[in-house]
Tab-separated table of C-alpha atoms in Angstrom:
chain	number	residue	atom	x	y	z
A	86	UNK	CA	68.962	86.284	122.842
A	87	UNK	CA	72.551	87.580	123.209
A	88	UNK	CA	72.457	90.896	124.185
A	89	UNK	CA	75.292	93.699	124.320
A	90	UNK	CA	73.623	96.984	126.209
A	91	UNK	CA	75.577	100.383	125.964
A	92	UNK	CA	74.838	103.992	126.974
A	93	UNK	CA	74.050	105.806	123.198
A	94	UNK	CA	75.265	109.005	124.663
A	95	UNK	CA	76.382	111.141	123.738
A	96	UNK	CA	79.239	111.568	125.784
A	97	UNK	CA	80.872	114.639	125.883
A	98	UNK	CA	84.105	115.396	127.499
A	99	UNK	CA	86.814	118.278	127.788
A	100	UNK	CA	89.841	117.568	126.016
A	101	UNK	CA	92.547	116.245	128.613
A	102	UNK	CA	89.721	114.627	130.757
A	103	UNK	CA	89.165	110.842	131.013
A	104	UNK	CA	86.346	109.333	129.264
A	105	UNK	CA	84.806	106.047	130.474
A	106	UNK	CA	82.105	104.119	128.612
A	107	UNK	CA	80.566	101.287	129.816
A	108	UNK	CA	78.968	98.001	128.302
A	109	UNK	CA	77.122	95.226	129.957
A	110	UNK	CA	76.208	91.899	128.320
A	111	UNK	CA	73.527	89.267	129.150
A	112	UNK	CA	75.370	86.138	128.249
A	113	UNK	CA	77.233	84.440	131.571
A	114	UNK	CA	78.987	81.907	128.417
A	115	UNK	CA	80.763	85.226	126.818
A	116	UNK	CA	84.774	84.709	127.466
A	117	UNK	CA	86.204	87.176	125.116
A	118	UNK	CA	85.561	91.069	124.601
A	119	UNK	CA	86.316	93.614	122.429
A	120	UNK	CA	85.847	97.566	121.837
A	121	UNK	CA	86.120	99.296	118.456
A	122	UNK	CA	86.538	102.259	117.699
A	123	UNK	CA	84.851	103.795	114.570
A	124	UNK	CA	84.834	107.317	112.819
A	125	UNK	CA	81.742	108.723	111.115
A	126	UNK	CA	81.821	107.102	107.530
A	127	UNK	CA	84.545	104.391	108.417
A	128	UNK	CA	84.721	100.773	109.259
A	129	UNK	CA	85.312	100.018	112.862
A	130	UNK	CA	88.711	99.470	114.131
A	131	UNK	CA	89.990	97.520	116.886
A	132	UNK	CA	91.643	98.921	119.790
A	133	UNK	CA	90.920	96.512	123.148
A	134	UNK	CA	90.892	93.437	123.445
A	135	UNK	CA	90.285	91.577	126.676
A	136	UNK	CA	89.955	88.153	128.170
A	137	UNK	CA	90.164	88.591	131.965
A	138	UNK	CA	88.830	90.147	134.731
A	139	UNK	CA	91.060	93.066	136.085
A	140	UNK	CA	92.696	95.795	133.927
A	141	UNK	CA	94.013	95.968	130.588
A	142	UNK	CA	96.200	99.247	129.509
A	143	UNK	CA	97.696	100.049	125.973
A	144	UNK	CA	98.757	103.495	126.149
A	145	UNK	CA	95.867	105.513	127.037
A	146	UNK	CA	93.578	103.293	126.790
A	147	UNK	CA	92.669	100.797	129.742
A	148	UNK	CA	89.839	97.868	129.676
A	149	UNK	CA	88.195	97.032	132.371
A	150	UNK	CA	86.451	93.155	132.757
A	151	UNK	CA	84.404	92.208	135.501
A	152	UNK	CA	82.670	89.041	134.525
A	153	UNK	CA	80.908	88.798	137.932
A	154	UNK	CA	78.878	91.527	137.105
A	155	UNK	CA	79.022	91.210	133.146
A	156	UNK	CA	80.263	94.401	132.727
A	157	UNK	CA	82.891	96.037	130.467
A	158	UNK	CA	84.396	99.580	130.822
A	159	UNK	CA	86.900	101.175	128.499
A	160	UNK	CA	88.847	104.316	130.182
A	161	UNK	CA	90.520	106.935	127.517
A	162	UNK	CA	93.306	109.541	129.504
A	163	UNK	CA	94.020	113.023	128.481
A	164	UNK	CA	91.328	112.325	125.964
A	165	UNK	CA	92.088	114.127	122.631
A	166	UNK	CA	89.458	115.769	120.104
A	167	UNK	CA	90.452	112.935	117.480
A	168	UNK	CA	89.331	110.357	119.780
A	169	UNK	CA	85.752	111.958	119.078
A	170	UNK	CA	83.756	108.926	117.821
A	171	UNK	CA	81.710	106.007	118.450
A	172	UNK	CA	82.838	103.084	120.666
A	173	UNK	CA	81.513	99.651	120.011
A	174	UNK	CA	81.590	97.167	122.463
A	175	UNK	CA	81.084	93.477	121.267
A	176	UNK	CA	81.325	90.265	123.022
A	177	UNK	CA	81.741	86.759	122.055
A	178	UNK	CA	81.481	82.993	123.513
A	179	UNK	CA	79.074	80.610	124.958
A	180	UNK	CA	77.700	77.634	122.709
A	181	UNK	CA	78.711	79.802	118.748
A	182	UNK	CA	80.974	82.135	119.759
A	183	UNK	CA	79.163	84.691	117.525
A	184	UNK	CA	80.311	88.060	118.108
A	185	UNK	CA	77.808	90.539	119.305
A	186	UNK	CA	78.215	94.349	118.827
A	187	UNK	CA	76.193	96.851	121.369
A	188	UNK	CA	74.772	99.997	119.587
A	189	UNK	CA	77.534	102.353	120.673
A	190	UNK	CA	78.599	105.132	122.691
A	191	UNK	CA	79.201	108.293	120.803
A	192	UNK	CA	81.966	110.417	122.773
A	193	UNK	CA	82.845	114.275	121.435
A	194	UNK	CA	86.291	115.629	123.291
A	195	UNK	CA	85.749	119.290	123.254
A	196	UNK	CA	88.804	121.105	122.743
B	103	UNK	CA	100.405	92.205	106.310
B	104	UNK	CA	97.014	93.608	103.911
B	105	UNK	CA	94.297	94.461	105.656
B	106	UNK	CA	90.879	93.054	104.743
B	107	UNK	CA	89.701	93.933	101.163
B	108	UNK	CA	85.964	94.427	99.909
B	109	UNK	CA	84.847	95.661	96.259
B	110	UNK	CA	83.003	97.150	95.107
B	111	UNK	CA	83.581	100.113	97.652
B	112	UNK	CA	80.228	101.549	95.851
B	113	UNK	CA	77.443	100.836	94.483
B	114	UNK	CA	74.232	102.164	93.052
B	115	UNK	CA	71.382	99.515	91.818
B	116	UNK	CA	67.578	99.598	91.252
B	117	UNK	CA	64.841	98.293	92.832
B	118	UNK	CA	64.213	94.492	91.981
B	119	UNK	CA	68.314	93.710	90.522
B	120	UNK	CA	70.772	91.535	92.738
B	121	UNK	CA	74.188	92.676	93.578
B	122	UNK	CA	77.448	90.625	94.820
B	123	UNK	CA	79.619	91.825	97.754
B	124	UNK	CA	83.207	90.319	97.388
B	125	UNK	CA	85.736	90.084	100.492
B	126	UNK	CA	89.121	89.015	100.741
B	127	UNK	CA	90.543	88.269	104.256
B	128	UNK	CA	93.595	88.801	105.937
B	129	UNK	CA	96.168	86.655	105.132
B	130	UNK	CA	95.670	83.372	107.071
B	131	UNK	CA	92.082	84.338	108.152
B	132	UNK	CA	90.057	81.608	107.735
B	133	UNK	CA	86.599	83.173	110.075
B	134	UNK	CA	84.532	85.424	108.079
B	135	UNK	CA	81.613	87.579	108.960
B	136	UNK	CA	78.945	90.087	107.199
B	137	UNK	CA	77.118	92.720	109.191
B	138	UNK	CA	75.190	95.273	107.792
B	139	UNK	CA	75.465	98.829	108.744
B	140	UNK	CA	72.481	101.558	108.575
B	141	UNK	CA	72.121	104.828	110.831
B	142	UNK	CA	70.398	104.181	114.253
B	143	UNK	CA	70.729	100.150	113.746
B	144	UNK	CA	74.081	99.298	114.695
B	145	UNK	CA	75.818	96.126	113.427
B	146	UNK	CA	73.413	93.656	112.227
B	147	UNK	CA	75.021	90.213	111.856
B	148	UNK	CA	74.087	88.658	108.867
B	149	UNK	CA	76.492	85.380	108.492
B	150	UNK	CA	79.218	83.810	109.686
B	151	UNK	CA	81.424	81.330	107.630
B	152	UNK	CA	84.464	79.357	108.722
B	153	UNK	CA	86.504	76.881	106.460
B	154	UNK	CA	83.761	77.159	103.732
B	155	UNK	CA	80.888	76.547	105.946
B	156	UNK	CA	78.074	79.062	107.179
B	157	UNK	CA	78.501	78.936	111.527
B	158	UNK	CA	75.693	81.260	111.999
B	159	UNK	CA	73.087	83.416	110.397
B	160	UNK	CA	71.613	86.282	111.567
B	161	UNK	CA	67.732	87.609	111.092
B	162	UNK	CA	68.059	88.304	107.397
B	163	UNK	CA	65.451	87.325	104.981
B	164	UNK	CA	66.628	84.935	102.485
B	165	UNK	CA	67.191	87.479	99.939
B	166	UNK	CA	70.341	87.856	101.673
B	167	UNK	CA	72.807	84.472	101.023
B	168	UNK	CA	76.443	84.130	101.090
B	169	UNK	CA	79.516	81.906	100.353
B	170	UNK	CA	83.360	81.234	101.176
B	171	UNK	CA	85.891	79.718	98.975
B	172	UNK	CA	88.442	77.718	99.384
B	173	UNK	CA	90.812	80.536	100.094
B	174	UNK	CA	88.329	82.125	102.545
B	175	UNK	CA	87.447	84.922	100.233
B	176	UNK	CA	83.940	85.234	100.547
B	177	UNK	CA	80.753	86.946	98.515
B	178	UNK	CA	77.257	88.231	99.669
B	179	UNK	CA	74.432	87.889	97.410
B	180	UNK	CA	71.545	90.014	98.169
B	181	UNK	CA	68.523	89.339	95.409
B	182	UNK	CA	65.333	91.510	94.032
B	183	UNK	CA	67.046	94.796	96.363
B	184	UNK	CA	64.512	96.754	97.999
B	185	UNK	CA	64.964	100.352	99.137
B	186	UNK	CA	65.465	99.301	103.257
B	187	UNK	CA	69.095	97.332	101.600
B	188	UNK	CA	70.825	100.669	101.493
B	189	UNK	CA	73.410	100.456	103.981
B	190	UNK	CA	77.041	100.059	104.664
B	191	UNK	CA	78.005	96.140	104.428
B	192	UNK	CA	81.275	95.382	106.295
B	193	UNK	CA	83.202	92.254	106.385
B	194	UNK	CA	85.437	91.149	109.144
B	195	UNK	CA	88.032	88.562	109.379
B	196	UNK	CA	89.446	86.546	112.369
B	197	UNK	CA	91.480	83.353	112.647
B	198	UNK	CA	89.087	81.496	113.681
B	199	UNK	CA	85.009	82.012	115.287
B	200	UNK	CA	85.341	84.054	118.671
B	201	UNK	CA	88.808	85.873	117.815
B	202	UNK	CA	89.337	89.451	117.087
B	203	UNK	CA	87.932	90.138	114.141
B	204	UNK	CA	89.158	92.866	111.767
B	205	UNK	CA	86.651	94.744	109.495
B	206	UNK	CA	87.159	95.751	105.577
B	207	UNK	CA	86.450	99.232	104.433
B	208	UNK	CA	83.225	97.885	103.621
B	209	UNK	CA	80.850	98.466	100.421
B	210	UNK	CA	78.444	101.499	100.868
B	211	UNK	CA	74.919	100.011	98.718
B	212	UNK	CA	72.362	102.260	97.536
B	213	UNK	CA	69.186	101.350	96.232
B	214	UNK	CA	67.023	103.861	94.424
């Protein structure tokens, strides 16, 4: 069983601080990973997407891949009160490629 | 380009009736999935269909069944509803199985 393991939080930050949620997964096969990002009552939206072990930044957001360990990170700077949701990690690969969704992280920014 | 499409956006049924989820994908999306959404769950995967065909199915009963069309637009059937089907259903496109997939607004089901 594919599994997708995140911290439920909540996470609560100050508003300019950096956030940094974590995700691990159990499946060595999983090549590509992904974080969403969705708002109480909306459908989750993309914002990461990463293939490779190292870094990934796209503005203030930075993903973090470290396959060794099966563990993925996503960093938000000078986080902002409207970044106050929850974070879905998901992972796909190995023998379907079926994309698996952790739980989620929910983060608050405080202002 | 138009985002992912479902309809109804609502929808209110009895115990015991069917309902039909519709989805339209992005434009050139031929990968699409169904997960359903309830409070304290997560994303449940329900199915997976590429190019007309079902990839992979989740742990739904078979009360739950789907479909894709020729032009990837794809409908959920879920038959004799019981209360525990009142969730939010989302659809997601992708290019293909394993790509970034892109959800709908999804349909918000209740079942009274």
């Amino acid at each position: 069983q594919k599994e997708v393991e995140q911290n439920s939080g909540p996470l609560s930050v100050p508003e300019g601080a950096i956030a940094s949620l974590n995700c691990t997964y159990s499946d060595r096969g999983s090549q590509s990973f992904f974080w969403y990002r969705q708002y109480s009552g909306k459908s989750p939206e993309l914002i990461m997407s990463i293939y490779s072990n190292g870094d990934k930044e796209d503005g203030r957001f930075t993903a973090q891949l470290n396959k060794a360990s099966q563990y993925v990170s996503l960093l938000i700077r000078d986080s902002q009160p409207s970044d106050s949701a929850t974070y879905l990690c998901a992972a796909s690969g190995g023998s379907n490629y079926k994309l698996t969704f952790g739980k989620g992280t929910l983060l608050t920014v405080n202002p | 380009k138009a985002g992912v499409t479902q309809t109804p956006r609502y929808l209110i049924k009895t115990r015991g009736q069917q309902v039909t989820l519709s989805c339209s994908p992005i434009s050139g999306h031929r990968s699409v999935s169904w997960y359903q959404q309830t409070p304290g769950q997560g994303l449940q995967f329900l199915f997976e269909y590429f190019s007309e065909t079902q990839r992979n199915k989740g742990n739904f009963p078979g009360r739950f069944s789907g479909r894709q069309f020729s032009n990837s637009r794809s409908e959920m059937n879920v038959s004799t509803l019981e209360l525990g089907d009142s969730a939010l259903y989302l659809c997601a496109s992708s290019r293909r199985w394993g790509d970034e997939q892109y959800f709908g607004p999804g349909t918000r089901l209740t079942v009274t």
